[in-house]
Amino acid sequence: MSTQAETKQFQAETRKVLDIVINSLYTERDIFVRELVSNASDALEKFRHLSLTEQPEFDAHVPLEINLDCDDKKHTLTITDTGVGMTAEELEENLGTIAHSGSGKFVEELAEAAKKDVSLIGQFGVGFYSAFMAAKTVTVQTRSWDGSNGHEWHSDGNGSYTISPCDGLHRGTKIIIELKDDAEEYGQKFTLERIIKQYSTFIPFPVKVEGNKVNTVEAIWSRSKSEITDEEYSEFYKFVGNAYDEPTFRLHFAADAPLAINALLFVPKDNFENLGMGRMDPGVNLYCQKVLIDQHSKSILPEWLRFIKGVVDSEDLPLNISRQSLQDNALVMKLRKVITKRFLKYMTEEAKKDSEKYLTFWKTFGIFIKEGVTSDFEYQKELAPLLRFESSATEAGSMTSLQEYVDRMAEGQEEIYYINGPSRGAIENGPYVEMFKKRDIEILYTLEPIDDFVLSHLGEFDGKKLLSADRADLRLPESTEKDEQAQDDASGEEKLAEAVQTSLCKWMKEILGEKVKEVKSSTRLVDSPAMIVNADGYMTSSMERILAAQGKSGQDNPMAMSGKKEMEINPANSLIKKMADLRTKDQDFAKDVAEQIYDNAMIQAGLLVDPQEMVNRNYRILERMSA
Ligand code: ADP
Ligand code: MG
């Protein structure tokens, strides 16, 4: 082994991160202390867990703690932990590169976030590199728990670093920071004490500044609710979630049966996935008797609850369980089920208590609830009451639950109706809601394309089928006599004779060919001449749109749904009546009109038409102006 220092270049992405950290984030300098202390705590947690599974022998007696020491004359700050430490390979891997997959994108997102809101960087785990906000140079001396030789890493943050062997180290890591001239305050005891008290109270190991312990080292989740103040909860949230905002909901509960559980869960204010930061890691840590078993656990909650931050502690888990075996551990699965159901029940109750507050949650995190419905059959029943949609009975922008819809249903209505569209206005002016409006039947407006997947996955609510209004087989509830009366009074329009209707439909089908399965007279249209409906009971137009965008369907695809489409025409509509007449006089012109009506109906369904063909036809029709 060479005793020379080896000089290495930072990975290109790392250099960019360093550049951002040093130049844009220095207004929030305190966070570097928090980041380094939290790394020290992570390393100690790892060791504590390892010592249960591996029985390490090297330096086994060294107490688990974090020490901060400063020298106000030399202007240095030293942070020492007795955690797992790092081997030379780990040093290079962890402190020379950005371990994120797709790190190029990561750096771009980080740069964006740094511009928008400095507090977002915590979410990125730039962690260690934040030391360079305050450091002229950083030296890391570390020795792994496995007892292999120690090493020293050194850098001034300008492009390169060195790694050299270092003798005489105990297990763990020492980080020595030579402070910049304008960062000398971090060489003072009271500054460090202030920062630890502010950010690191909940570190589960003693944190000592110049030998004096400054934190309390206790597991807040195991204390009784009545003893914990809102401030403490909020501080713990910030600690555990690496967050800077305030939590909007919190659920703290303990149970003994069927499993011993202590859980403290928080809903954050912001959805970081919405802020364009890629997929979040899960935010709940799994403990057993206050020992961290699995940080950011993928096992303890379903994936679609990854926005929740907090802690789950269960005494029933075997302490020496390995992280790998958590995934398919029967006990963990049981825990997950109990906690998930408990959380969903809690949110349902909160929604009842304060619907406005819940709506804010829904607007931020509803997408995760929808993800749950479409990806996780197990919790559909618990998730359904949390869904919210606009509807014909709500004001623009406000929303209804499925339960409220059901409560408003008139006698005789057995089903729940919905229709997708790009906006409330587009839906309300489109053909699908005409009969609903006229008959005063409530219809949900699903404004997001994914909503139709959600509702068709759900299938029913409270025993009532959920049906899209663009289904071909949709039958509205039997109309009452009063309705019939109103209908006759209102329309007043003479319908085409039955025989004419039949032959007109047949003729249109011939013209449209394979584009439609059938052309039928509508009983649902009031004003519009025509509409497209889906014969496939599962697929709605909005779902087809998504599949088309993904290249899974669409016009070029022989398997496309178009074979399953039907067109309904309105036999009382004046345009349809004129077309029936025109057929006998000017076949070519009538054919253009029929095709144009079809294209228009497709557009109203949000589906694609061939624009060039349509424009040419349109001009041919406009040509008639002078005639
Ligand atoms: P993160 O903590 O989000 O992983 P950091 O940049 O803070 O990112 O740290 C990078 C990695 O360096 C850590 O994941 C860890 O493997 C290693 N590391 C940092 N500090 C220490 C330490 N005090 N002891 C052991 N390993 C550490
Ligand atoms: Mg870190």
mmCIF file with all atom_site columns, N, CA, C and O and ligand atoms in Angstrom, residues 35 38-39 42 127-128, ligand 2:
data_model
loop_
_atom_site.group_PDB
_atom_site.id
_atom_site.type_symbol
_atom_site.label_atom_id
_atom_site.label_alt_id
_atom_site.label_comp_id
_atom_site.label_asym_id
_atom_site.label_entity_id
_atom_site.label_seq_id
_atom_site.pdbx_PDB_ins_code
_atom_site.Cartn_x
_atom_site.Cartn_y
_atom_site.Cartn_z
_atom_site.occupancy
_atom_site.B_iso_or_equiv
_atom_site.pdbx_formal_charge
_atom_site.auth_seq_id
_atom_site.auth_comp_id
_atom_site.auth_asym_id
_atom_site.auth_atom_id
_atom_site.pdbx_PDB_model_num
ATOM   1  N  N  . GLU A 1 35  ? -26.532 19.060 8.780  1.00 0.00 ? 35  GLU A N  1
ATOM   2  C  CA . GLU A 1 35  ? -26.274 17.956 7.845  1.00 0.00 ? 35  GLU A CA 1
ATOM   3  C  C  . GLU A 1 35  ? -25.172 17.028 8.352  1.00 0.00 ? 35  GLU A C  1
ATOM   4  O  O  . GLU A 1 35  ? -25.283 15.814 8.264  1.00 0.00 ? 35  GLU A O  1
ATOM   5  N  N  . SER A 1 38  ? -26.388 15.091 11.300 1.00 0.00 ? 38  SER A N  1
ATOM   6  C  CA . SER A 1 38  ? -27.326 14.045 10.906 1.00 0.00 ? 38  SER A CA 1
ATOM   7  C  C  . SER A 1 38  ? -26.603 12.886 10.220 1.00 0.00 ? 38  SER A C  1
ATOM   8  O  O  . SER A 1 38  ? -26.963 11.720 10.411 1.00 0.00 ? 38  SER A O  1
ATOM   9  N  N  . ASN A 1 39  ? -25.540 13.162 9.483  1.00 0.00 ? 39  ASN A N  1
ATOM   10 C  CA . ASN A 1 39  ? -24.725 12.072 8.932  1.00 0.00 ? 39  ASN A CA 1
ATOM   11 C  C  . ASN A 1 39  ? -24.082 11.252 10.053 1.00 0.00 ? 39  ASN A C  1
ATOM   12 O  O  . ASN A 1 39  ? -24.012 10.025 9.984  1.00 0.00 ? 39  ASN A O  1
ATOM   13 N  N  . ASP A 1 42  ? -26.732 9.106  11.479 1.00 0.00 ? 42  ASP A N  1
ATOM   14 C  CA . ASP A 1 42  ? -26.996 7.972  10.575 1.00 0.00 ? 42  ASP A CA 1
ATOM   15 C  C  . ASP A 1 42  ? -25.938 6.880  10.762 1.00 0.00 ? 42  ASP A C  1
ATOM   16 O  O  . ASP A 1 42  ? -26.250 5.693  10.802 1.00 0.00 ? 42  ASP A O  1
ATOM   17 N  N  . GLY A 1 127 ? -26.311 17.123 1.594  1.00 0.00 ? 127 GLY A N  1
ATOM   18 C  CA . GLY A 1 127 ? -25.683 16.825 2.868  1.00 0.00 ? 127 GLY A CA 1
ATOM   19 C  C  . GLY A 1 127 ? -24.236 17.210 3.032  1.00 0.00 ? 127 GLY A C  1
ATOM   20 O  O  . GLY A 1 127 ? -23.922 18.372 3.316  1.00 0.00 ? 127 GLY A O  1
ATOM   21 N  N  . PHE A 1 128 ? -23.376 16.265 2.869  1.00 0.00 ? 128 PHE A N  1
ATOM   22 C  CA . PHE A 1 128 ? -21.968 16.438 3.213  1.00 0.00 ? 128 PHE A CA 1
ATOM   23 C  C  . PHE A 1 128 ? -21.350 17.667 2.539  1.00 0.00 ? 128 PHE A C  1
ATOM   24 O  O  . PHE A 1 128 ? -20.611 18.435 3.159  1.00 0.00 ? 128 PHE A O  1
HETATM 25 MG MG . MG  B 2 .   ? -26.601 13.292 4.990  1.00 0.00 ? 2   MG  B MG 1
#
